[in-house]
PDB file of C-alpha atoms in Angstrom:
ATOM      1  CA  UNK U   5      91.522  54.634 102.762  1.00 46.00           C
ATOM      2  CA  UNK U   6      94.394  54.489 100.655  1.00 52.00           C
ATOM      3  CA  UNK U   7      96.963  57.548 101.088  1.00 56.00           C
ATOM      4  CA  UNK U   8      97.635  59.776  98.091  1.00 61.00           C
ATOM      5  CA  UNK U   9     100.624  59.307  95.872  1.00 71.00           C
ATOM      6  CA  UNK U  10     103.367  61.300  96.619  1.00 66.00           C
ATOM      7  CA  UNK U  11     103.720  63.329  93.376  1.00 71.00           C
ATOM      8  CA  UNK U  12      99.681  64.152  94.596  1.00 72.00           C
ATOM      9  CA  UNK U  13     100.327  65.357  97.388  1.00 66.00           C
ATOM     10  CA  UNK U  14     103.100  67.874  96.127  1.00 65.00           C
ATOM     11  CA  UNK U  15     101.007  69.375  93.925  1.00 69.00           C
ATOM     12  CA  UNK U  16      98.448  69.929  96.079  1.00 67.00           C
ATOM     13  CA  UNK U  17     100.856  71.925  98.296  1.00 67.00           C
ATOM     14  CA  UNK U  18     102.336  73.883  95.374  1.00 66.00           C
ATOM     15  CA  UNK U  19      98.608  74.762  94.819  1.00 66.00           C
ATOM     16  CA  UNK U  20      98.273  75.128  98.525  1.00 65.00           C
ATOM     17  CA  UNK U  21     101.195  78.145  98.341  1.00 63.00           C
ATOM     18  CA  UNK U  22      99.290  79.324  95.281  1.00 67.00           C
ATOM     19  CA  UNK U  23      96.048  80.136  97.388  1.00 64.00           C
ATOM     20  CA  UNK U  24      98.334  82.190 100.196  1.00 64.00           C
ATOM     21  CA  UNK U  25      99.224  84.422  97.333  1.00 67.00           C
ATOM     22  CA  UNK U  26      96.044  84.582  96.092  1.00 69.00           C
ATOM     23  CA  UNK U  27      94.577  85.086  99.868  1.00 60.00           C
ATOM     24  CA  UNK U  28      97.120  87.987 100.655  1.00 66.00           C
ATOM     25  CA  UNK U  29      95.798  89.298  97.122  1.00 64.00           C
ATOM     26  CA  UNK U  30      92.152  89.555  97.953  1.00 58.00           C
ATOM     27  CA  UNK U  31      91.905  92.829 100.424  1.00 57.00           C
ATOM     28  CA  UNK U  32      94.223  94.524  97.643  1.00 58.00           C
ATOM     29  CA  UNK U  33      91.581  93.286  94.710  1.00 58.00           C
ATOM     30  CA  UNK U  34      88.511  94.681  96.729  1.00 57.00           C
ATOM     31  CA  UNK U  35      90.413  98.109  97.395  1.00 50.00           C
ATOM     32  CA  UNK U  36      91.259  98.042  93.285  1.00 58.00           C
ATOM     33  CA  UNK U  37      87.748  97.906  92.467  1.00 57.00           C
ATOM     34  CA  UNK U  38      86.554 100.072  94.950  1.00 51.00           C
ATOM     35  CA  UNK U  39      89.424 102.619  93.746  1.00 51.00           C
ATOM     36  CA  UNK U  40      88.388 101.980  90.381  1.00 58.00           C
ATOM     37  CA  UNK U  41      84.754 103.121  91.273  1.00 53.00           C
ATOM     38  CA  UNK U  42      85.833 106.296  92.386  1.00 50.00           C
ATOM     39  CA  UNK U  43      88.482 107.221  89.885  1.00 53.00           C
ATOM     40  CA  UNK U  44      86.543 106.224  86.586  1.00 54.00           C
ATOM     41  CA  UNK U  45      89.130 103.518  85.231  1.00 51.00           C
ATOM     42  CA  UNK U  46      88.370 100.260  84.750  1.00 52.00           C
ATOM     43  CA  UNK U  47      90.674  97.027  85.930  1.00 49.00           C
ATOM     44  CA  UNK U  48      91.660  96.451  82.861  1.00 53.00           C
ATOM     45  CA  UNK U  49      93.928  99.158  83.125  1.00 55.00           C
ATOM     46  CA  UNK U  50      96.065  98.002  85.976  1.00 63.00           C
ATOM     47  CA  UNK U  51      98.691  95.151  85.336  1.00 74.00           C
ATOM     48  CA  UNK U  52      97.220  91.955  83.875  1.00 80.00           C
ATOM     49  CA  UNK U  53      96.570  89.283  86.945  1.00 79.00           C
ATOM     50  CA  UNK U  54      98.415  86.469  85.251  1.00 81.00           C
ATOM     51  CA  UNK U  55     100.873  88.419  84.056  1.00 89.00           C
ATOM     52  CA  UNK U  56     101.395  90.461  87.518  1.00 88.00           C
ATOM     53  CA  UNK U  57     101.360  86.330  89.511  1.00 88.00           C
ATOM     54  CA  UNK U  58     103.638  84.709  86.885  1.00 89.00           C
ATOM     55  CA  UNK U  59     106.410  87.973  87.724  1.00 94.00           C
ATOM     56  CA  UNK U  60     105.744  87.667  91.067  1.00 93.00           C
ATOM     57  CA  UNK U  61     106.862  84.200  91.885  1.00 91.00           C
ATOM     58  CA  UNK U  62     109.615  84.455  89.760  1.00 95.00           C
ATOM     59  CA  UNK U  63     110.901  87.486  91.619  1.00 97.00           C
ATOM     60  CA  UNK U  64     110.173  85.974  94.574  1.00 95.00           C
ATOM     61  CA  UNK U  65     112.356  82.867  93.537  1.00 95.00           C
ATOM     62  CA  UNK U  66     115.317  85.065  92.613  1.00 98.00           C
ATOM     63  CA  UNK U  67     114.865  86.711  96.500  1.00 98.00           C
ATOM     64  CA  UNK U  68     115.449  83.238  97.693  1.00 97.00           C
ATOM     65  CA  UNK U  69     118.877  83.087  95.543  1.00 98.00           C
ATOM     66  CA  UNK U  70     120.026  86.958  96.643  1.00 98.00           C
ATOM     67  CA  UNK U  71     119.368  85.389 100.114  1.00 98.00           C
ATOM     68  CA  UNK U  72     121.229  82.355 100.093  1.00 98.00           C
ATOM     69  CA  UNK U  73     124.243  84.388  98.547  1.00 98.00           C
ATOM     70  CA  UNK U  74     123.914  86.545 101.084  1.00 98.00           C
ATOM     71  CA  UNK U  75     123.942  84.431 103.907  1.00 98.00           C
ATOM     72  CA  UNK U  76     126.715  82.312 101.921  1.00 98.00           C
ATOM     73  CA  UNK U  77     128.797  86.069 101.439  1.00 98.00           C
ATOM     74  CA  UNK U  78     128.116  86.942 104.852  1.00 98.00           C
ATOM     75  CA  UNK U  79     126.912  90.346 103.274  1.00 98.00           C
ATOM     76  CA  UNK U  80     125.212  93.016 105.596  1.00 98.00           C
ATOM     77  CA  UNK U  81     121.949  94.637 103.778  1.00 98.00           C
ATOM     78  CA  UNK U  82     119.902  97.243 104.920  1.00 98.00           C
ATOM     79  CA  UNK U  83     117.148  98.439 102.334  1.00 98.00           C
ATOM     80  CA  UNK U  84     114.600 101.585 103.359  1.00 98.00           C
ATOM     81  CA  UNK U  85     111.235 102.229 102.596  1.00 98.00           C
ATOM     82  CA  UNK U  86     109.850 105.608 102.915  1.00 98.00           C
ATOM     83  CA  UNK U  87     107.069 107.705 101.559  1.00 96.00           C
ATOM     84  CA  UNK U  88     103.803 108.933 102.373  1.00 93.00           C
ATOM     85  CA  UNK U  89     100.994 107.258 104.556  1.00 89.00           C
ATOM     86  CA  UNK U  90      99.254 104.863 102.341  1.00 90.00           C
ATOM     87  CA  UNK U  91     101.918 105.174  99.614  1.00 93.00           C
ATOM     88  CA  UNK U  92     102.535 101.121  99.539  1.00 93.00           C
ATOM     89  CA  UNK U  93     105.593 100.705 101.192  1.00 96.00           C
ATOM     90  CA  UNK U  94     103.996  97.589 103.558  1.00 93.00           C
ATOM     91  CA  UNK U  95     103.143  95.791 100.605  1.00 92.00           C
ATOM     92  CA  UNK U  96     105.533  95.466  98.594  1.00 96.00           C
ATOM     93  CA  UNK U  97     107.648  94.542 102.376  1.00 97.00           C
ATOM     94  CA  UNK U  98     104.905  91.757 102.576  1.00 94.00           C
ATOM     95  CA  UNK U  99     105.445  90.656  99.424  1.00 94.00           C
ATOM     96  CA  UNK U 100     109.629  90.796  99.517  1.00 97.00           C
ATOM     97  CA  UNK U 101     109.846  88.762 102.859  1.00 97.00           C
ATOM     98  CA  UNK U 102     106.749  86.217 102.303  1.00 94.00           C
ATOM     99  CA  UNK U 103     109.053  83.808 100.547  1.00 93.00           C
ATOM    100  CA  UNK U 104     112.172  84.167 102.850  1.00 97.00           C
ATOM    101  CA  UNK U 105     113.375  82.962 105.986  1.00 98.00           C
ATOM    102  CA  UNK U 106     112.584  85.862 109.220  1.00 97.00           C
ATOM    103  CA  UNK U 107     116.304  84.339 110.348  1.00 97.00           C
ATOM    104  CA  UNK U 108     117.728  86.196 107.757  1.00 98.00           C
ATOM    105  CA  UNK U 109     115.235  88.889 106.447  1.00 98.00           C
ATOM    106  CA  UNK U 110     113.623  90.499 108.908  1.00 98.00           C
ATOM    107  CA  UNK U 111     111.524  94.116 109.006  1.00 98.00           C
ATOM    108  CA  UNK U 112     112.305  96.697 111.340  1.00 98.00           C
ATOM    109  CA  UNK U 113     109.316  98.799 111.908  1.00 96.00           C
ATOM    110  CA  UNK U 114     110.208 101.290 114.955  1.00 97.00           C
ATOM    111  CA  UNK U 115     107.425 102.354 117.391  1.00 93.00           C
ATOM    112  CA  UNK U 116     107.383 106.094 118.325  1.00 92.00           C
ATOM    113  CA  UNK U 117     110.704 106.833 120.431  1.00 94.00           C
ATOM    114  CA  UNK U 118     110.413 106.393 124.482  1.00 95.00           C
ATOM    115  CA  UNK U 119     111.147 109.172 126.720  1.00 95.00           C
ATOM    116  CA  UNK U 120     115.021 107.431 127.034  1.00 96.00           C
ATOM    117  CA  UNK U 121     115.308 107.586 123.626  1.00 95.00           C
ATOM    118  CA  UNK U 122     114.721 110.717 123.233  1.00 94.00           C
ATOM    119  CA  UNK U 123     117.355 111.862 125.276  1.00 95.00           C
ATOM    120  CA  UNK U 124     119.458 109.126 123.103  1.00 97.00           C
ATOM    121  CA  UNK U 125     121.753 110.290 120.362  1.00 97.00           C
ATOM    122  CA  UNK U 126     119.312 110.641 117.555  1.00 97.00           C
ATOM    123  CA  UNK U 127     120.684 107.722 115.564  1.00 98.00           C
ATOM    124  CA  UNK U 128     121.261 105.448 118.539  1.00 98.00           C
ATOM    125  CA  UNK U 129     117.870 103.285 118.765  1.00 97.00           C
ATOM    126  CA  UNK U 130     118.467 103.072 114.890  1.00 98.00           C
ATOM    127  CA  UNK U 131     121.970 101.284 115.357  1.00 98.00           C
ATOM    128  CA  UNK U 132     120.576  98.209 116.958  1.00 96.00           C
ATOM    129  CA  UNK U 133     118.707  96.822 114.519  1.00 98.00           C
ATOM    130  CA  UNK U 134     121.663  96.680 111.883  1.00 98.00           C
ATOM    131  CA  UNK U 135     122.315  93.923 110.139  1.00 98.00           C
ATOM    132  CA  UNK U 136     125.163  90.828 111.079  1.00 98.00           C
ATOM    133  CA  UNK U 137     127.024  89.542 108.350  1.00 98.00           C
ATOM    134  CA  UNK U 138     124.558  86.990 106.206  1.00 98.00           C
ATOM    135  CA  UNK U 139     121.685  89.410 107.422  1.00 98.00           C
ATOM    136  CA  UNK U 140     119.075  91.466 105.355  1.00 98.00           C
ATOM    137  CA  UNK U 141     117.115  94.259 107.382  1.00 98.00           C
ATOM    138  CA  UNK U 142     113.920  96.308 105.485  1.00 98.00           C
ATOM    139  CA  UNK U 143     113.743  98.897 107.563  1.00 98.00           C
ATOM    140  CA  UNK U 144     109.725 100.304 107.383  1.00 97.00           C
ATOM    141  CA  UNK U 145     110.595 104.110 107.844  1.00 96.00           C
ATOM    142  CA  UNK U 146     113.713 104.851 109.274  1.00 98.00           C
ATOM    143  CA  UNK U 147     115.773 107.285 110.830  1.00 98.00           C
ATOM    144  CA  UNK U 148     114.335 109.819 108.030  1.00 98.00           C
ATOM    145  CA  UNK U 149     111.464 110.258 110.534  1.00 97.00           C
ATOM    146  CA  UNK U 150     113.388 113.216 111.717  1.00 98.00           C
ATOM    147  CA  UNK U 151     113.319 115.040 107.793  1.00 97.00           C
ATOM    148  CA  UNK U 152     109.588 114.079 107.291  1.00 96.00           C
ATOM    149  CA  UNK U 153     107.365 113.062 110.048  1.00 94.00           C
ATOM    150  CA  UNK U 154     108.816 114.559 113.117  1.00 95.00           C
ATOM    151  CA  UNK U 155     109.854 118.095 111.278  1.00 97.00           C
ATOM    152  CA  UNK U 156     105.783 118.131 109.764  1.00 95.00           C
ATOM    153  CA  UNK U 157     104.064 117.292 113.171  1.00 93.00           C
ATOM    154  CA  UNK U 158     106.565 119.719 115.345  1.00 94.00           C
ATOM    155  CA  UNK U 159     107.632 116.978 117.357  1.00 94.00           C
ATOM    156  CA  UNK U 160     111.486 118.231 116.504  1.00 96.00           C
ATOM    157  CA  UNK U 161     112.736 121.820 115.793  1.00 97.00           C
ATOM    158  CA  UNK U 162     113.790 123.785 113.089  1.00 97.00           C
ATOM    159  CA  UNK U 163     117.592 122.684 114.333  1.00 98.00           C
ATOM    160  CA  UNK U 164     116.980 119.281 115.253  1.00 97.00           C
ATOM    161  CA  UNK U 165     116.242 118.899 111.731  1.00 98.00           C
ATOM    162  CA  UNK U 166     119.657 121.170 110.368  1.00 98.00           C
ATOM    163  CA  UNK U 167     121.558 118.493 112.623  1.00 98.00           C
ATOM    164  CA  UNK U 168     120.505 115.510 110.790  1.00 98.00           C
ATOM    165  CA  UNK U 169     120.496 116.925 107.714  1.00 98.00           C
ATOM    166  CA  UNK U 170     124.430 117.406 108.436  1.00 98.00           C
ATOM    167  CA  UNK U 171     124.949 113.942 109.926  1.00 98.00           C
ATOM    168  CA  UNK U 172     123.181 111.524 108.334  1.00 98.00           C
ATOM    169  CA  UNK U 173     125.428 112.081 104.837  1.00 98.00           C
ATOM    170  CA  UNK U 174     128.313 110.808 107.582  1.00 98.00           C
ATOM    171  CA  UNK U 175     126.227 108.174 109.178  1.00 98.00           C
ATOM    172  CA  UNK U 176     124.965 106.494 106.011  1.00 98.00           C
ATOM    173  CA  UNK U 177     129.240 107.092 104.399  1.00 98.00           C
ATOM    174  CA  UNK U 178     129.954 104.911 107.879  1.00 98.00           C
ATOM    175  CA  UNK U 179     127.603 102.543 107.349  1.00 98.00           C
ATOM    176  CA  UNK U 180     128.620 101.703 103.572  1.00 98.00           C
ATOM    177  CA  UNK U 181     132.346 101.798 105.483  1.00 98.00           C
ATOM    178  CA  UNK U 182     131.870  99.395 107.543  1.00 98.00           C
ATOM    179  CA  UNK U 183     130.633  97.001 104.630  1.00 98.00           C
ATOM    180  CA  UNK U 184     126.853  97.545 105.011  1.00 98.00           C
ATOM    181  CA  UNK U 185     125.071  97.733 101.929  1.00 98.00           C
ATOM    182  CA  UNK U 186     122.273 100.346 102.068  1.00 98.00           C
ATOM    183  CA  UNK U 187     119.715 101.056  99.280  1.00 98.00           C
ATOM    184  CA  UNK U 188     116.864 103.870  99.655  1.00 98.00           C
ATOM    185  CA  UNK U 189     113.429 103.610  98.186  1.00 98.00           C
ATOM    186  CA  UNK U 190     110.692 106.510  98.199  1.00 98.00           C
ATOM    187  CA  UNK U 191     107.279 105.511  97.456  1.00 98.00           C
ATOM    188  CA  UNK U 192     105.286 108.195  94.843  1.00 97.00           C
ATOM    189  CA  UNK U 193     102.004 108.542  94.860  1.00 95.00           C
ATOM    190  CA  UNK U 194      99.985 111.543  94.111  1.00 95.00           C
ATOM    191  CA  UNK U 195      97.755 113.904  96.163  1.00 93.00           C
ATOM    192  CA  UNK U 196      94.491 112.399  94.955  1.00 92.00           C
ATOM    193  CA  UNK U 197      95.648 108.834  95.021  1.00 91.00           C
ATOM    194  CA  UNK U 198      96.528 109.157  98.767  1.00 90.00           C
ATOM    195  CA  UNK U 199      92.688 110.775  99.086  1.00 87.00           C
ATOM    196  CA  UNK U 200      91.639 107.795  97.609  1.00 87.00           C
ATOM    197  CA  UNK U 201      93.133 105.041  99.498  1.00 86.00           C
ATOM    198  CA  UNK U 202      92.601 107.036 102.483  1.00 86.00           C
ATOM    199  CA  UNK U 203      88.887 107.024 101.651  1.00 85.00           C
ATOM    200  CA  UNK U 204      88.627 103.490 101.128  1.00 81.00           C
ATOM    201  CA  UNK U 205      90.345 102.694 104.296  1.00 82.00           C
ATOM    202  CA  UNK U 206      87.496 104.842 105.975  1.00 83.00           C
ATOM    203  CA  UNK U 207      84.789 102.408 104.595  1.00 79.00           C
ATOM    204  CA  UNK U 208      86.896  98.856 104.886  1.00 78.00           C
ATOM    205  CA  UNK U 209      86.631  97.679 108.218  1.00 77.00           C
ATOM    206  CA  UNK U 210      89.405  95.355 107.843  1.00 75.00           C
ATOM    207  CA  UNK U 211      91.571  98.084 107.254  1.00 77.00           C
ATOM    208  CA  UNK U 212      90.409 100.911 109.521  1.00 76.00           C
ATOM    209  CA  UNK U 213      93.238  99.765 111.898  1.00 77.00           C
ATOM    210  CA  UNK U 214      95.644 101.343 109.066  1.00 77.00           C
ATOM    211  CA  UNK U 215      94.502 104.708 109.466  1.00 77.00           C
ATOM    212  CA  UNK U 216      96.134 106.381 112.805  1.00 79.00           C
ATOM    213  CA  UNK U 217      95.304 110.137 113.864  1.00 80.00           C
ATOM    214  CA  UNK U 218      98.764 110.582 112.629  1.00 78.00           C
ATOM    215  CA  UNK U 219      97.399 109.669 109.128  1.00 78.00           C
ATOM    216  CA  UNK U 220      94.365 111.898 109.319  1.00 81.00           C
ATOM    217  CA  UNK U 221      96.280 114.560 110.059  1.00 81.00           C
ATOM    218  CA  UNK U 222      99.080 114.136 107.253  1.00 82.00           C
ATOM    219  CA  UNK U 223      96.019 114.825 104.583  1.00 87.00           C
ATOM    220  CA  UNK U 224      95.418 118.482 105.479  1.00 87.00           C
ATOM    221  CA  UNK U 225      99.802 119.054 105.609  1.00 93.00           C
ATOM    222  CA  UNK U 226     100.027 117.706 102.205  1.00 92.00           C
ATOM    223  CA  UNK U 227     102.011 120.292 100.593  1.00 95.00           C
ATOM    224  CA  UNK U 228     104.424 120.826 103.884  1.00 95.00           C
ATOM    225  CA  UNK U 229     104.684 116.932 103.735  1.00 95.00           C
ATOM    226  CA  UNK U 230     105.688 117.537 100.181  1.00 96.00           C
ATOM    227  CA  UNK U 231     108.308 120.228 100.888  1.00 97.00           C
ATOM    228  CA  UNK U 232     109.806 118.435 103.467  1.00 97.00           C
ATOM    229  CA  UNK U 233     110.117 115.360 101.271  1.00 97.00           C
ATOM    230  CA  UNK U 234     111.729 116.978  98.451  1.00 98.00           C
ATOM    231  CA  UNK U 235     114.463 119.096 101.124  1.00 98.00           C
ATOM    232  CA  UNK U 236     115.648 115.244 101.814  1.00 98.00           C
ATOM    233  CA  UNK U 237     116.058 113.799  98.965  1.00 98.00           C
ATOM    234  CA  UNK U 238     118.028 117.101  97.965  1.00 98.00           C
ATOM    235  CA  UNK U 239     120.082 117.295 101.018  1.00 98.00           C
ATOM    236  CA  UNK U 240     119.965 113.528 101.374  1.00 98.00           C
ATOM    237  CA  UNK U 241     121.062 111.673  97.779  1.00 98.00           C
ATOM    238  CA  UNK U 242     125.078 110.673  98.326  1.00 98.00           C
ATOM    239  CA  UNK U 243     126.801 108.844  95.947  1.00 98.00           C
ATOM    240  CA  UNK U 244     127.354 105.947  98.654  1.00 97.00           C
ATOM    241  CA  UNK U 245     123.586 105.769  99.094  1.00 98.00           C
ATOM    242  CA  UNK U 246     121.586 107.732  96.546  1.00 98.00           C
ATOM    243  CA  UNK U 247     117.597 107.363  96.526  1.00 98.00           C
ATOM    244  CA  UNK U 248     115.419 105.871  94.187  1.00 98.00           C
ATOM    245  CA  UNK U 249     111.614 106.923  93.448  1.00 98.00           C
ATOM    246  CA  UNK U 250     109.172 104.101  92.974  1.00 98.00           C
ATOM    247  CA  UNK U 251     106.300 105.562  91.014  1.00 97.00           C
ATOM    248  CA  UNK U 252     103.578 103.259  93.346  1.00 96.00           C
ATOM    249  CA  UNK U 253     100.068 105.071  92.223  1.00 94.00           C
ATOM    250  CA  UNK U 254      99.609 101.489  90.698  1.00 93.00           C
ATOM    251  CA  UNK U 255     100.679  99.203  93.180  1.00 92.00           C
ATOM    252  CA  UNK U 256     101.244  95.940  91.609  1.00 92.00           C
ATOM    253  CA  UNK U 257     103.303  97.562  89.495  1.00 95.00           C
ATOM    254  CA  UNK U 258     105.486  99.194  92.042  1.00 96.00           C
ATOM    255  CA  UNK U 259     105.905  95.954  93.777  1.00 95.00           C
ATOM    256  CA  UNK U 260     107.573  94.236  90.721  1.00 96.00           C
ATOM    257  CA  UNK U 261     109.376  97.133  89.614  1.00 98.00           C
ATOM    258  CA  UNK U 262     110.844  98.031  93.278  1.00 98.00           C
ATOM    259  CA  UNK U 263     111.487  94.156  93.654  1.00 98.00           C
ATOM    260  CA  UNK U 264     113.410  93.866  90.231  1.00 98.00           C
ATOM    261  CA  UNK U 265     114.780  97.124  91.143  1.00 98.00           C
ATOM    262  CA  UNK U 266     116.627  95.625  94.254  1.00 98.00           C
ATOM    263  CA  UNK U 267     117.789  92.364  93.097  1.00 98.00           C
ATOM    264  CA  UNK U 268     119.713  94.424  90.431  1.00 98.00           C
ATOM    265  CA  UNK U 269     121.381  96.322  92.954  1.00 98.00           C
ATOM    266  CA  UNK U 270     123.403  93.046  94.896  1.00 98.00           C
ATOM    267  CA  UNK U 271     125.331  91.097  92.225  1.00 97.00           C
ATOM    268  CA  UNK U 272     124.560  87.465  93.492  1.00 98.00           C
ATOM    269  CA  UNK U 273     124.897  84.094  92.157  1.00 97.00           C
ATOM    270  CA  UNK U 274     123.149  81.149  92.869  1.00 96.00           C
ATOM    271  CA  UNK U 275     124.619  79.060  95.954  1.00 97.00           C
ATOM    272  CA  UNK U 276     125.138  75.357  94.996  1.00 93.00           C
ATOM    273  CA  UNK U 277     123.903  73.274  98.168  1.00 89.00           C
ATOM    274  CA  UNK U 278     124.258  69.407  98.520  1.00 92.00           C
ATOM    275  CA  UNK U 279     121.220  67.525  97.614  1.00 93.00           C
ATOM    276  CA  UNK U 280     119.456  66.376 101.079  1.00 92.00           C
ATOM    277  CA  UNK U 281     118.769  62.866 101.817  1.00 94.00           C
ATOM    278  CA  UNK U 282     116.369  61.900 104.582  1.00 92.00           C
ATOM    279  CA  UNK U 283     117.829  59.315 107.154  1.00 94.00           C
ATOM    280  CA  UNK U 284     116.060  56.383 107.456  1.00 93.00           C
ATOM    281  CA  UNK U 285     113.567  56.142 110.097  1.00 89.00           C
ATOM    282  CA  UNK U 286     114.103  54.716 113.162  1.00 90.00           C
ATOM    283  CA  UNK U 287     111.525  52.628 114.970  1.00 89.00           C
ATOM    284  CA  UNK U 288     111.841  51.336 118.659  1.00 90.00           C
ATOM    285  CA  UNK U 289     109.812  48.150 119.537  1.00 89.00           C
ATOM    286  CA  UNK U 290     109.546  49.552 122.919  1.00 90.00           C
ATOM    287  CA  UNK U 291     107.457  52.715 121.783  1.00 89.00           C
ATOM    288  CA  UNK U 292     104.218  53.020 122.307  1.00 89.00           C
ATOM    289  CA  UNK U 293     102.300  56.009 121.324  1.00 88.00           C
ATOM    290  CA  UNK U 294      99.969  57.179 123.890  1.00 90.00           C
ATOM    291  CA  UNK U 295      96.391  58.286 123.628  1.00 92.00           C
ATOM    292  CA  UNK U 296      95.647  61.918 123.579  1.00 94.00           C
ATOM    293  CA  UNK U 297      92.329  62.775 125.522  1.00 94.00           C
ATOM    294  CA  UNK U 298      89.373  64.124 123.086  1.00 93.00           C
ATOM    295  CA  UNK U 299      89.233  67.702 125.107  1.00 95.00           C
ATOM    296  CA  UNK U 300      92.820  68.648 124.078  1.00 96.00           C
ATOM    297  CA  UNK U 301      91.604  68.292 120.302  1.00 96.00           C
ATOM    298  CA  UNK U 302      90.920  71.477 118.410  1.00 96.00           C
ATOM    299  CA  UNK U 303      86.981  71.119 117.183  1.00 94.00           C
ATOM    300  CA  UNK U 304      86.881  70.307 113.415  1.00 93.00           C
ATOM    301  CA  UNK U 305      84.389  73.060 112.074  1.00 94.00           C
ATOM    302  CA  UNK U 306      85.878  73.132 108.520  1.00 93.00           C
TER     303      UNK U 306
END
């Protein structure tokens, strides 16, 4: 059997990184048309497929650039994502770092604080995960925990929350400083839409794991969530590191846009690298490749 050309086989794996796209797509589609049940508009409404794929990779290529120029600038980026349960913020995470090395973007997505880090200065378990030089951080919620989550649920007080409100203006000025580059996204989406998603996480099995108590219980605070959210971006928006709303009730949409949104905040250009050559091989008359026993296989099924 005669091996495949080599302009064959390249193809195929270009189509081969297609179909990952296209997989990661397919929980999203079956939401959309359950959504689209429930809310009386059709899918031809929401952002043309081709259209939505063909932006897609090409944002996705220019994320590649902003990284190498990053890594070439040794430029420190931190970039939060904030916003309701459900409001999209994982996705369009998913979709920024699918292309790009986890070396150099990587998420932060903080657990609920130990008893030691509660005693911690509030900011403290936050510091760690700053980026080096060359580095790019996404952090999924942040330290704004303290002005939504924690102030809603009680788990801080009344002052806790005056205290942040007064330091983090300082803490985000020293971090821009120091030479960090910080950029502050809050996802949109409305009352119903957040019923909505909520309801078809209910009825999708693979996505029940989505839905913590925490979650349940944000639905009923809606409007205190909603107070809370607009005291921080009031007491919150700084010149050094002002917020930006992503309208994300359509959620392709507010990928792209949020994506396009950030590569127009870093002024990059694209890093010239040498071409690579592959060494020759190298064969040693004295190897012999040993046989691997049948048990250690993997069973073909597919």
């Amino acid at each position: 059997m005669t091996e495949k050309p080599i302009h064959d086989r390249i193809h195929a794996g270009m189509l081969d990184s297609f179909d990952e796209e296209l997989e990661l797509e397919i929980d999203d589609d079956r939401l959309d048309a359950l959504t689209n049940e429930f809310s009386g508009h059709t899918a031809n409404e929401t952002l043309d497929r081709r259209i939505y794929f063909k932006e897609l990779f090409r944002l996705q290529g220019e994320l590649v650039k902003l990284q190498s120029w990053v890594q070439h600038q040794k430029l420190k980026v931190v970039v939060i994502f904030e916003g309701r349960d459900s409001a999209g913020k994982g996705g369009v995470i998913k979709r920024i770092t699918q292309r790009l090395n986890p070396r150099i973007c990587r998420v932060a997505a903080l657990p609920a604080p130990s008893e030691r880090e509660r005693t911690q200065w509030y900011f403290q378990r936050y510091v760690s995960h700053l980026p080096a030089g060359g580095e790019i951080v996404l952090f999924d919620r942040s330290w704004y925990n303290r002005a939504g989550v924690e102030r809603v649920m009680g788990f801080c007080t009344e002052a806790d929350v005056e205290e942040f409100f007064r330091s983090v203006p300082e803490f985000e000025r020293m971090l821009v400083r120091s030479g960090i580059v910080l950029i502050k996204y809050w996802f949109s989406i409305t009352d119903e839409e957040q019923h909505l998603r909520f309801t078809m996480r209910i009825h999708d099995p693979l996505k029940q794991w989505k839905l913590s108590p925490m979650d349940v219980e944000s639905r009923s605070r809606w409007e205190q969530y909603t107070k809370a959210k607009e005291a921080m971006l009031e007491r919150t928006h700084i010149t050094e590191a002002p917020w930006y709303v992503v309208q994300a009730v359509d959620k392709k949409r507010a990928r792209l846009n949020c994506i396009a949104h950030l590569l127009e905040q870093i002024p990059y250009n694209e890093v010239g690298h040498a071409p690579v050559v592959l060494p020759p091989r190298i064969h040693s008359p004295n190897y012999s490749r040993g046989p691997i026993p049948a048990e250690m296989y993997v069973p073909a099924r597919y």
